[in-house]
Amino acid sequence: MMKKLAFILLALPLFSYAQTGSTKQDKQMVQVENYRPLYHFTPKEGWMNDPNGMVYNNGTYHLFYQHNPDEPKWGPMHWGHATSTDLVHWEEQKIALYPDSLGTIFSGSAVIDKDNTAGFGKDAMVAIFTHHNHKEEDKRTGLHQYQSLAYSLDQGKTWEKYKGNPVLPNPGIWDFRDPKVMWHEKSQAWIMTLATKDCITFYSSKNLKEWKMESSFGKEIGAHGGVWECPDLFPMTDNGVTKWILLVSINPGGPNGGSATQYFVGDFDGKHFTTDDTQIKWLDWGTDNYAGVTWNNVKDRHLFIGWMSNWQYANEVPTLKWRSASTIPRELSLTSINKQYYVASKPAKEIENTFKISKTIAPKKVNEILLSDHLPTGFRLDISKLKVQDFKIILFNKEGNELTVGYNKAKDQYFINRSESGNISFSHDFPKKHVAPRLSKESQVDMNVFFDVTSVEFFADNGLSVMTDIFFPDSPMTHLKITSNAPLEYQNIIISEYKK
C-alpha cells in the first residue's frame, strides 16, 4: 500500500501540470505538444519537409511529403502520405515509398496516366521522383541523383517501383532533382520540369520512361542566392490571356533570408520557356513557405501547398515528436498591374468554409480596437476596406509575448514581427521583422489573416501580397488588438473560429 501511495504522490505533479501547470520541465513537455496546429497538416511523428506527388483522383486529394519516420530531424528520406476529401481534414496513411538499393526517396510529383502511356495500367497513379544515392555522393562523382518511377493501381495504397529505374540518369550535375511532371496537350507529351543546380531543365516523354532534353532556363535570370529546387510549370489565364507560370524555390536567397519561392511569368511551347520580364517576383514574402507546388489533375484550378518552415532553423524548432507543418492549401491566380503579370494566392475555398463567424465589429473611428481577450488558438481575421494607413495587428498573451502583423505607409510595406513572440532562443535567424512590398495601388486594403497556434498566414489585396511565418509562444496567444496612430477607417472586421 505504501508503494502504491508513493507512486501516486510522485505522479501528482505531472497530472497537476496538465490542469494548472507545475514544474518547469513538465510545463515544457506539455507546451511543446501544444504547438501542434489545429487545421494544418503535420505528421503524427517524425520529420516532414517538401510536399511531393500531390494529385487529385476520384474525390481524394493526395499529399505525399518528404518524411523521416524515425526521428524529428532531416534524415533518410521516404515519401509520407496523407489524404483528404476537403483539403482541410487530413488522414495520415502508411508510408508510400521507402529507400532502396538505388537510394533514398527525394522530391518529385505524381500523375494519373489516363491513357496508359507507361504501360502500368489505365489510370495508374505514377510517381516520378529523385533517387538520392548517398554512397555515390560520398565518392564525389556528381552522379548521385537521378529520376525514377513507381506506380500504384489501387489509389495510392500500395506502390511498385519500376524495374527499369532510373529512367533519367544523371548527366554529371551535382543538384539534379525534384521532377514535376505534367501532360502538355498541344505537343501530346509529358513534360518534366527539373531543378538542375542553378537553372531549370525541361524534358519531354511520350511514355514517362524515355526522356529527351528540350531546353534549359534561368542561368542569368531571377534570384541566384542559392540552389534552385522544387520547380513547377503550369498555364493560367487572365482576361482571356494565357500565360505560363514557372515556380522555383531557392535556398538560401529569399527576400527575408533563407528559403523562399520565386516565380516567372512567360510562355511555354512544349520545348522552351521564355519569361516576360526579368524582375524578381516572390510568391510569399514570409520566411515559412518553401518548396510549394501545385496539385495535378484538378482541371482548371491551381491548388498550391508549401512546407511551412525554413532551412535556417527547420531542424531546431522546439517541437519533440514531430517537426514541420504544411501551409493551408491556396488557390493561385493571375492578375495584371500596370501591364505586368503577378501571381496572387488566396486561401482555397474549402478553407474559407471551415470557419464560423464569432464576432463582427462595425465601423468606429478609434485608434485602438481590442478585438478579444480570450481567442481560440485557431481563427481567422478578416478586415474589409481599411483605409491605407499605418496599422498593427497584435496577437499577444499574458506572458507578454507578441506577434505583430502590420503596414508601414511611409515605406509602403507590410510586415510581420516575431522578435518577441515567445521561444526564439533556438536560432539567431528566427527573431526578426520581415517585410513585403505592397503591390496594389488601391486606396483601401482588404486582408485575411489566418492564425493557428504557432503560425500566421497573411493575405492582402486579394492575395497580391502574402506572408507566412511561424512562432512559438510561451502560452497560447488569446488576445488580439488593432492599433494605429490615427483613427482606423474600415468597413468591417470579422473574427471567425475554426470548426473542427
Coordinates of C-alpha atoms in Angstrom, one line a residue:
M1 CA 0.0 0.0 0.0
M2 CA 2.8 2.4 0.9
K3 CA 4.5 1.7 -2.5
K4 CA 1.2 2.5 -4.3
L5 CA 0.8 5.7 -2.3
A6 CA 4.4 6.8 -3.1
F7 CA 3.7 6.2 -6.8
I8 CA 0.6 8.2 -6.7
L9 CA 2.3 11.1 -4.9
L10 CA 5.2 11.0 -7.4
A11 CA 2.7 11.1 -10.3
L12 CA 0.7 14.0 -8.9
P13 CA 3.0 16.8 -10.3
L14 CA 2.6 15.6 -13.8
F15 CA -1.1 15.3 -13.6
S16 CA -1.2 18.7 -11.8
Y17 CA 0.5 20.5 -14.7
A18 CA -2.0 19.1 -17.2
Q19 CA -4.5 21.0 -15.2
T20 CA -2.8 24.1 -13.9
G21 CA 1.0 23.9 -14.6
S22 CA 3.6 22.7 -12.2
T23 CA 7.3 22.0 -12.8
K24 CA 9.3 23.8 -15.5
Q25 CA 10.2 20.6 -17.2
D26 CA 6.6 19.3 -17.2
K27 CA 5.4 22.6 -18.5
Q28 CA 7.8 22.5 -21.4
M29 CA 6.7 18.9 -22.3
V30 CA 3.1 19.8 -22.5
Q31 CA 3.7 23.1 -24.1
V32 CA 5.7 21.6 -26.9
E33 CA 2.9 19.2 -27.9
N34 CA 0.6 22.1 -27.6
Y35 CA 2.5 23.7 -30.5
R36 CA 0.7 21.3 -32.9
P37 CA -1.6 23.2 -35.2
L38 CA -5.4 22.6 -35.5
Y39 CA -6.0 22.9 -39.2
H40 CA -2.6 22.5 -40.8
F41 CA -1.3 19.1 -41.7
T42 CA 1.5 17.7 -39.5
P43 CA 2.8 14.1 -39.3
K44 CA 2.0 12.3 -36.1
E45 CA 5.6 11.6 -35.5
G46 CA 9.0 12.2 -37.2
W47 CA 10.1 14.8 -39.7
M48 CA 8.4 16.4 -42.7
N49 CA 9.6 18.8 -45.4
D50 CA 8.8 19.3 -49.1
P51 CA 5.3 18.4 -50.3
N52 CA 5.5 15.8 -53.1
G53 CA 3.4 14.0 -55.6
M54 CA 0.2 16.0 -55.0
V55 CA -2.5 14.6 -57.2
Y56 CA -6.3 14.5 -57.1
N57 CA -8.2 11.4 -58.1
N58 CA -11.7 10.1 -57.6
G59 CA -12.7 12.6 -54.9
T60 CA -9.5 12.4 -52.9
Y61 CA -6.6 14.8 -52.6
H62 CA -3.3 13.0 -52.1
L63 CA -0.4 14.8 -50.3
F64 CA 2.9 13.0 -50.3
Y65 CA 5.8 14.6 -48.5
Q66 CA 9.5 14.2 -47.6
H67 CA 9.5 12.2 -44.4
N68 CA 11.9 10.8 -41.9
P69 CA 9.7 8.4 -39.8
D70 CA 12.5 7.6 -37.3
E71 CA 13.2 11.0 -35.7
P72 CA 12.0 14.6 -35.9
K73 CA 15.0 15.7 -37.9
W74 CA 16.0 15.5 -41.6
G75 CA 17.3 12.0 -42.3
P76 CA 16.8 9.1 -44.7
M77 CA 14.0 10.4 -46.9
H78 CA 10.8 8.4 -47.5
W79 CA 7.5 9.6 -49.1
G80 CA 5.0 10.0 -46.4
H81 CA 1.3 10.1 -47.5
A82 CA -1.8 11.8 -46.3
T83 CA -5.3 12.1 -47.9
S84 CA -8.2 14.4 -47.7
T85 CA -11.6 14.8 -49.3
D86 CA -11.9 18.5 -48.4
L87 CA -8.3 19.9 -48.2
V88 CA -8.8 20.6 -44.5
H89 CA -9.1 17.3 -42.7
W90 CA -6.1 15.0 -43.4
E91 CA -5.8 11.4 -42.7
E92 CA -2.2 10.1 -42.5
Q93 CA -1.7 6.9 -44.5
K94 CA 1.1 4.4 -44.4
I95 CA 4.4 5.3 -45.9
A96 CA 4.2 5.2 -49.7
L97 CA 7.9 4.9 -50.8
Y98 CA 10.8 3.6 -48.9
P99 CA 14.6 3.9 -49.6
D100 CA 16.1 1.0 -51.7
S101 CA 19.3 0.0 -53.3
L102 CA 19.2 3.0 -55.6
G103 CA 19.0 5.5 -52.7
T104 CA 16.6 7.4 -50.5
I105 CA 13.5 9.0 -52.0
F106 CA 13.8 12.7 -52.6
S107 CA 11.1 15.1 -54.0
G108 CA 9.0 14.6 -57.1
S109 CA 5.5 14.5 -58.4
A110 CA 2.6 12.2 -59.4
V111 CA 0.3 12.0 -62.3
I112 CA -2.8 9.9 -63.3
D113 CA -1.8 8.0 -66.5
K114 CA -5.3 8.0 -68.0
D115 CA -4.2 6.6 -71.4
N116 CA -1.8 4.1 -70.0
T117 CA 1.2 5.7 -71.8
A118 CA 3.6 4.0 -69.5
G119 CA 2.1 0.5 -69.7
F120 CA 1.5 0.1 -66.0
G121 CA -2.3 0.1 -66.4
K122 CA -5.1 2.6 -67.3
D123 CA -5.5 5.3 -64.7
A124 CA -2.3 4.2 -62.9
M125 CA -1.0 6.7 -60.4
V126 CA 2.6 7.2 -61.4
A127 CA 5.2 8.8 -59.1
I128 CA 8.2 10.4 -60.7
F129 CA 10.9 11.1 -58.0
T130 CA 14.6 11.6 -57.4
H131 CA 16.6 8.7 -56.1
H132 CA 19.5 10.1 -54.0
N133 CA 22.4 7.6 -53.7
H134 CA 24.4 8.6 -50.5
K135 CA 27.2 6.1 -51.3
E136 CA 27.7 7.6 -54.7
E137 CA 27.5 11.1 -53.2
D138 CA 30.4 10.1 -50.9
K139 CA 32.5 9.3 -53.9
R140 CA 32.1 12.9 -55.1
T141 CA 31.3 11.8 -58.7
G142 CA 28.3 14.1 -59.0
L143 CA 26.2 11.2 -60.3
H144 CA 24.2 10.6 -57.1
Q145 CA 20.8 12.0 -58.1
Y146 CA 18.7 10.5 -60.9
Q147 CA 15.0 10.2 -61.7
S148 CA 12.9 7.1 -61.1
L149 CA 9.3 5.8 -61.3
A150 CA 6.9 4.0 -59.1
Y151 CA 3.2 3.2 -59.7
S152 CA 0.1 2.3 -57.9
L153 CA -3.0 0.6 -59.2
D154 CA -5.1 0.9 -56.0
Q155 CA -5.4 4.7 -55.5
G156 CA -2.1 5.1 -53.8
K157 CA -2.5 2.4 -51.2
T158 CA 0.4 0.2 -52.4
W159 CA 3.3 1.0 -54.7
E160 CA 5.6 -0.9 -57.1
K161 CA 8.9 0.6 -58.2
Y162 CA 9.6 0.3 -61.9
K163 CA 12.2 -2.4 -62.6
G164 CA 13.9 -0.2 -65.2
N165 CA 14.8 2.6 -62.7
P166 CA 16.4 5.1 -63.1
V167 CA 14.6 6.4 -66.2
L168 CA 16.6 9.6 -66.3
P169 CA 20.3 9.0 -65.3
N170 CA 22.4 11.9 -64.1
P171 CA 24.5 13.6 -66.9
G172 CA 27.0 14.9 -64.4
I173 CA 25.1 17.6 -62.5
W174 CA 25.5 17.7 -58.7
D175 CA 22.0 19.0 -58.0
F176 CA 19.7 17.1 -60.4
R177 CA 16.4 16.7 -58.7
D178 CA 12.7 17.4 -57.9
P179 CA 10.9 16.4 -61.2
K180 CA 7.5 18.0 -61.6
V181 CA 5.7 16.2 -64.5
M182 CA 2.6 17.4 -66.4
W183 CA 0.8 16.5 -69.6
H184 CA 1.2 19.0 -72.3
E185 CA -1.9 18.7 -74.5
K186 CA -0.6 20.7 -77.5
S187 CA 2.5 18.5 -78.0
Q188 CA 0.8 15.3 -76.7
A189 CA 3.8 14.7 -74.4
W190 CA 4.7 14.5 -70.8
I191 CA 6.9 17.5 -69.7
M192 CA 9.3 17.2 -66.8
T193 CA 10.4 20.4 -65.2
L194 CA 13.6 19.6 -63.3
A195 CA 15.9 21.5 -61.0
T196 CA 19.5 21.4 -62.3
K197 CA 21.9 23.2 -60.0
D198 CA 21.1 26.9 -60.6
C199 CA 18.7 26.6 -63.5
I200 CA 15.7 24.6 -64.8
T201 CA 15.9 21.9 -67.5
F202 CA 12.8 20.7 -69.4
Y203 CA 12.5 17.2 -70.7
S204 CA 9.7 15.5 -72.8
S205 CA 8.5 11.9 -73.0
K206 CA 5.7 10.0 -74.6
N207 CA 5.7 7.2 -72.1
L208 CA 7.2 8.5 -68.8
K209 CA 10.1 6.1 -69.3
E210 CA 12.2 7.6 -72.0
W211 CA 13.1 11.3 -71.7
K212 CA 14.5 13.8 -74.1
M213 CA 16.2 17.0 -73.0
E214 CA 14.5 20.0 -74.7
S215 CA 15.9 23.2 -73.2
S216 CA 17.1 25.0 -70.0
F217 CA 16.1 28.3 -68.4
G218 CA 17.4 30.7 -65.8
K219 CA 21.2 30.8 -65.8
E220 CA 21.3 34.6 -65.6
I221 CA 17.7 35.4 -64.7
G222 CA 16.0 35.6 -61.4
A223 CA 17.4 35.2 -57.8
H224 CA 20.5 33.1 -57.5
G225 CA 21.4 33.4 -53.8
G226 CA 21.3 29.6 -53.5
V227 CA 20.4 26.3 -55.2
W228 CA 17.3 26.1 -57.3
E229 CA 14.8 23.5 -56.2
C230 CA 11.2 22.1 -56.4
P231 CA 10.1 23.7 -59.7
D232 CA 6.6 23.7 -61.1
L233 CA 5.2 24.7 -64.5
F234 CA 1.5 25.4 -65.4
P235 CA -0.7 27.7 -67.5
M236 CA -3.0 30.4 -66.1
T237 CA -5.4 32.8 -67.7
D238 CA -6.3 36.4 -67.0
N239 CA -9.0 38.2 -69.1
G240 CA -8.6 35.7 -71.9
V241 CA -4.8 35.9 -72.0
T242 CA -3.0 32.6 -71.1
K243 CA 0.5 32.8 -69.6
W244 CA 2.8 30.1 -68.3
I245 CA 4.0 30.2 -64.7
L246 CA 7.3 28.7 -63.5
L247 CA 7.7 28.3 -59.8
V248 CA 11.3 27.9 -58.5
S249 CA 12.2 27.5 -54.8
I250 CA 15.6 28.8 -53.8
N251 CA 17.7 28.1 -50.7
P252 CA 19.2 30.3 -49.4
G253 CA 18.5 33.7 -51.1
G254 CA 14.9 34.5 -50.0
P255 CA 13.9 38.2 -49.7
N256 CA 13.9 38.0 -45.9
G257 CA 16.6 35.3 -45.5
G258 CA 16.9 31.6 -46.1
S259 CA 14.4 29.6 -48.1
A260 CA 11.7 31.1 -50.4
T261 CA 9.9 30.6 -53.7
Q262 CA 10.3 32.9 -56.7
Y263 CA 8.2 32.7 -59.9
F264 CA 8.4 33.7 -63.5
V265 CA 5.6 34.6 -65.9
G266 CA 6.0 33.9 -69.6
D267 CA 5.3 31.4 -72.4
F268 CA 6.0 27.7 -73.0
D269 CA 5.7 26.0 -76.4
G270 CA 6.4 22.4 -75.2
K271 CA 10.1 22.8 -75.5
H272 CA 11.2 26.3 -74.4
F273 CA 10.1 28.6 -71.6
T274 CA 10.6 32.4 -72.1
T275 CA 9.9 35.0 -69.5
D276 CA 8.1 38.3 -70.0
D277 CA 10.4 40.3 -67.7
T278 CA 13.5 39.8 -65.6
Q279 CA 12.0 41.3 -62.4
I280 CA 12.4 39.0 -59.4
K281 CA 9.0 38.1 -58.0
W282 CA 8.2 36.2 -54.8
L283 CA 5.2 34.0 -54.2
D284 CA 5.3 34.6 -50.4
W285 CA 7.5 37.2 -48.6
G286 CA 7.4 35.5 -45.3
T287 CA 10.1 33.0 -44.2
D288 CA 8.0 29.9 -43.8
N289 CA 6.6 28.9 -47.1
Y290 CA 9.0 26.8 -49.1
A291 CA 9.2 24.1 -51.8
G292 CA 5.5 24.5 -52.6
V293 CA 4.0 23.1 -55.8
T294 CA 0.5 22.6 -57.2
W295 CA -1.8 19.6 -57.4
N296 CA -2.1 17.7 -60.6
N297 CA -5.4 16.6 -62.1
V298 CA -7.6 19.4 -60.7
K299 CA -8.7 20.7 -64.1
D300 CA -8.5 24.5 -64.3
R301 CA -7.8 25.1 -60.6
H302 CA -4.3 25.8 -59.4
L303 CA -4.1 24.5 -55.9
F304 CA -0.9 25.0 -54.1
I305 CA 0.6 23.9 -50.7
G306 CA 4.0 24.6 -49.2
W307 CA 6.3 23.4 -46.4
M308 CA 5.8 25.8 -43.5
S309 CA 9.4 26.2 -42.3
N310 CA 12.8 27.5 -43.4
W311 CA 16.1 25.7 -43.7
Q312 CA 17.7 28.3 -41.5
Y313 CA 16.1 26.7 -38.4
A314 CA 13.9 23.8 -39.5
N315 CA 15.8 21.2 -37.6
E316 CA 15.9 23.2 -34.4
V317 CA 12.3 24.4 -33.9
P318 CA 11.1 23.5 -30.4
T319 CA 8.9 20.5 -31.1
L320 CA 9.6 17.0 -29.8
K321 CA 7.8 14.1 -31.5
W322 CA 7.3 15.9 -34.9
R323 CA 8.7 18.8 -36.9
S324 CA 7.1 20.9 -39.5
A325 CA 3.6 21.6 -40.9
S326 CA 2.2 22.4 -44.3
T327 CA 0.7 25.7 -45.2
I328 CA -3.0 25.9 -45.8
P329 CA -3.9 25.0 -49.4
R330 CA -4.0 28.1 -51.6
E331 CA -5.6 28.9 -54.9
L332 CA -3.3 30.7 -57.3
S333 CA -4.5 33.2 -59.9
L334 CA -3.0 35.5 -62.5
T335 CA -3.5 39.2 -62.3
S336 CA -2.0 42.3 -64.1
I337 CA -0.9 45.6 -62.6
N338 CA 0.4 48.3 -65.0
K339 CA 0.8 45.7 -67.8
Q340 CA 2.8 43.4 -65.6
Y341 CA 1.6 40.0 -64.6
Y342 CA 1.7 38.7 -61.0
V343 CA 0.6 35.5 -59.3
A344 CA -1.8 36.1 -56.4
S345 CA -2.6 33.5 -53.8
K346 CA -5.7 33.2 -51.6
P347 CA -6.9 30.5 -49.2
A348 CA -8.6 27.7 -51.1
K349 CA -12.4 28.0 -50.9
E350 CA -12.5 24.8 -48.9
I351 CA -10.5 26.5 -46.2
E352 CA -12.8 29.6 -46.3
N353 CA -15.8 27.4 -45.5
T354 CA -14.2 25.9 -42.3
F355 CA -14.6 28.9 -40.1
K356 CA -17.7 30.1 -38.2
I357 CA -18.1 33.9 -37.5
S358 CA -17.8 34.5 -33.8
K359 CA -17.5 38.3 -33.7
T360 CA -18.2 41.3 -36.1
I361 CA -17.0 44.8 -35.3
A362 CA -18.9 47.6 -37.1
P363 CA -17.1 50.8 -38.1
K364 CA -15.9 53.1 -35.4
K365 CA -13.2 55.7 -35.7
V366 CA -10.8 54.9 -32.8
N367 CA -7.1 54.5 -32.7
E368 CA -7.2 51.1 -30.9
I369 CA -9.6 48.2 -31.1
L370 CA -9.4 45.3 -28.6
L371 CA -10.8 42.5 -30.7
S372 CA -10.8 39.9 -28.0
D373 CA -9.2 38.9 -24.7
H374 CA -10.0 35.2 -25.0
L375 CA -9.5 34.0 -28.5
P376 CA -9.4 30.3 -29.7
T377 CA -6.0 29.1 -30.8
G378 CA -7.3 28.6 -34.4
F379 CA -9.1 31.5 -36.0
R380 CA -9.1 33.9 -38.9
L381 CA -9.4 37.7 -39.0
D382 CA -10.9 39.5 -42.0
I383 CA -10.7 43.2 -42.4
S384 CA -12.5 44.9 -45.4
K385 CA -11.9 48.2 -46.9
L386 CA -9.4 49.5 -44.4
K387 CA -8.1 52.9 -45.4
V388 CA -4.4 52.7 -46.4
Q389 CA -2.8 53.9 -43.2
D390 CA -0.3 52.7 -40.6
F391 CA -1.7 49.8 -38.6
K392 CA -0.6 47.0 -36.3
I393 CA -2.5 43.8 -35.6
I394 CA -1.0 42.5 -32.3
L395 CA -1.6 38.9 -31.1
F396 CA -0.4 38.5 -27.5
N397 CA -0.7 36.5 -24.3
K398 CA -0.4 37.1 -20.5
E399 CA 3.4 36.3 -20.6
G400 CA 3.9 39.4 -22.8
N401 CA 4.7 37.5 -26.0
E402 CA 3.7 39.5 -29.1
L403 CA 3.3 38.7 -32.8
T404 CA 2.7 41.8 -34.9
V405 CA 1.3 42.0 -38.4
G406 CA 1.1 45.5 -39.9
Y407 CA 1.6 48.1 -42.6
N408 CA 4.1 51.0 -42.8
K409 CA 2.6 53.6 -45.1
A410 CA 5.8 55.7 -45.5
K411 CA 7.7 52.6 -46.8
D412 CA 4.6 51.1 -48.5
Q413 CA 5.4 47.8 -46.8
Y414 CA 3.5 45.1 -45.0
F415 CA 5.4 43.4 -42.2
I416 CA 5.4 40.6 -39.6
N417 CA 7.5 41.0 -36.4
R418 CA 8.1 37.9 -34.3
S419 CA 11.1 39.1 -32.4
E420 CA 9.2 39.0 -29.1
S421 CA 6.9 36.1 -30.0
G422 CA 8.0 33.6 -27.3
N423 CA 10.6 30.9 -27.7
I424 CA 13.2 32.5 -30.0
S425 CA 16.4 31.0 -28.5
F426 CA 16.9 28.1 -30.9
S427 CA 18.1 30.3 -33.8
H428 CA 19.6 33.8 -34.2
D429 CA 17.9 33.9 -37.6
F430 CA 14.4 33.5 -36.1
P431 CA 13.6 36.6 -34.0
K432 CA 13.3 39.2 -36.8
K433 CA 10.9 41.5 -38.6
H434 CA 10.0 40.5 -42.1
V435 CA 8.7 42.9 -44.8
A436 CA 6.8 42.7 -48.1
P437 CA 6.1 45.5 -50.6
R438 CA 2.5 46.5 -51.3
L439 CA 1.8 45.9 -55.0
S440 CA -1.7 47.2 -55.1
K441 CA -2.4 50.9 -55.8
E442 CA -5.9 50.9 -54.4
S443 CA -6.8 53.4 -51.6
Q444 CA -8.3 50.6 -49.4
V445 CA -6.9 47.3 -48.1
D446 CA -8.8 44.0 -47.8
M447 CA -6.9 41.4 -45.8
N448 CA -7.4 37.9 -44.5
V449 CA -5.2 36.7 -41.6
F450 CA -5.1 33.0 -40.5
F451 CA -3.8 32.1 -37.1
D452 CA -3.3 28.6 -36.0
V453 CA -1.5 28.0 -32.6
T454 CA 2.0 28.7 -34.0
S455 CA 1.6 30.2 -37.4
V456 CA 0.2 33.2 -39.2
E457 CA -0.7 33.4 -42.9
F458 CA -1.4 36.9 -44.1
F459 CA -3.1 37.7 -47.4
A460 CA -3.6 41.3 -48.5
D461 CA -5.1 42.9 -51.6
N462 CA -6.7 39.8 -53.0
G463 CA -3.6 37.8 -52.4
L464 CA -1.1 40.1 -54.2
S465 CA 1.0 40.5 -51.0
V466 CA 1.3 37.3 -48.9
M467 CA 3.4 36.5 -45.9
T468 CA 3.7 33.2 -43.9
D469 CA 5.6 33.0 -40.5
I470 CA 5.7 30.5 -37.7
F471 CA 6.2 31.3 -34.0
F472 CA 6.4 29.5 -30.6
P473 CA 4.7 31.4 -27.8
D474 CA 5.2 30.6 -24.1
S475 CA 1.5 30.1 -23.7
P476 CA -1.5 30.3 -26.1
M477 CA -1.9 33.7 -27.8
T478 CA -5.5 34.5 -26.8
H479 CA -5.5 38.4 -27.0
L480 CA -5.8 40.5 -30.1
K481 CA -5.9 44.2 -30.9
I482 CA -5.5 46.6 -33.8
T483 CA -3.7 49.9 -33.3
S484 CA -2.9 52.9 -35.4
N485 CA -1.5 56.4 -35.0
A486 CA -4.8 57.8 -36.4
P487 CA -8.4 56.7 -36.2
L488 CA -9.0 53.4 -38.0
E489 CA -11.3 53.7 -41.0
Y490 CA -12.8 50.4 -42.3
Q491 CA -16.0 48.7 -43.4
N492 CA -16.0 45.6 -41.3
I493 CA -13.8 43.5 -39.0
I494 CA -14.8 39.8 -38.5
I495 CA -13.3 37.1 -36.3
S496 CA -14.2 33.5 -37.2
E497 CA -13.3 30.4 -35.2
Y498 CA -12.1 27.2 -36.8
K499 CA -14.7 24.5 -36.8
K500 CA -13.2 21.0 -36.4

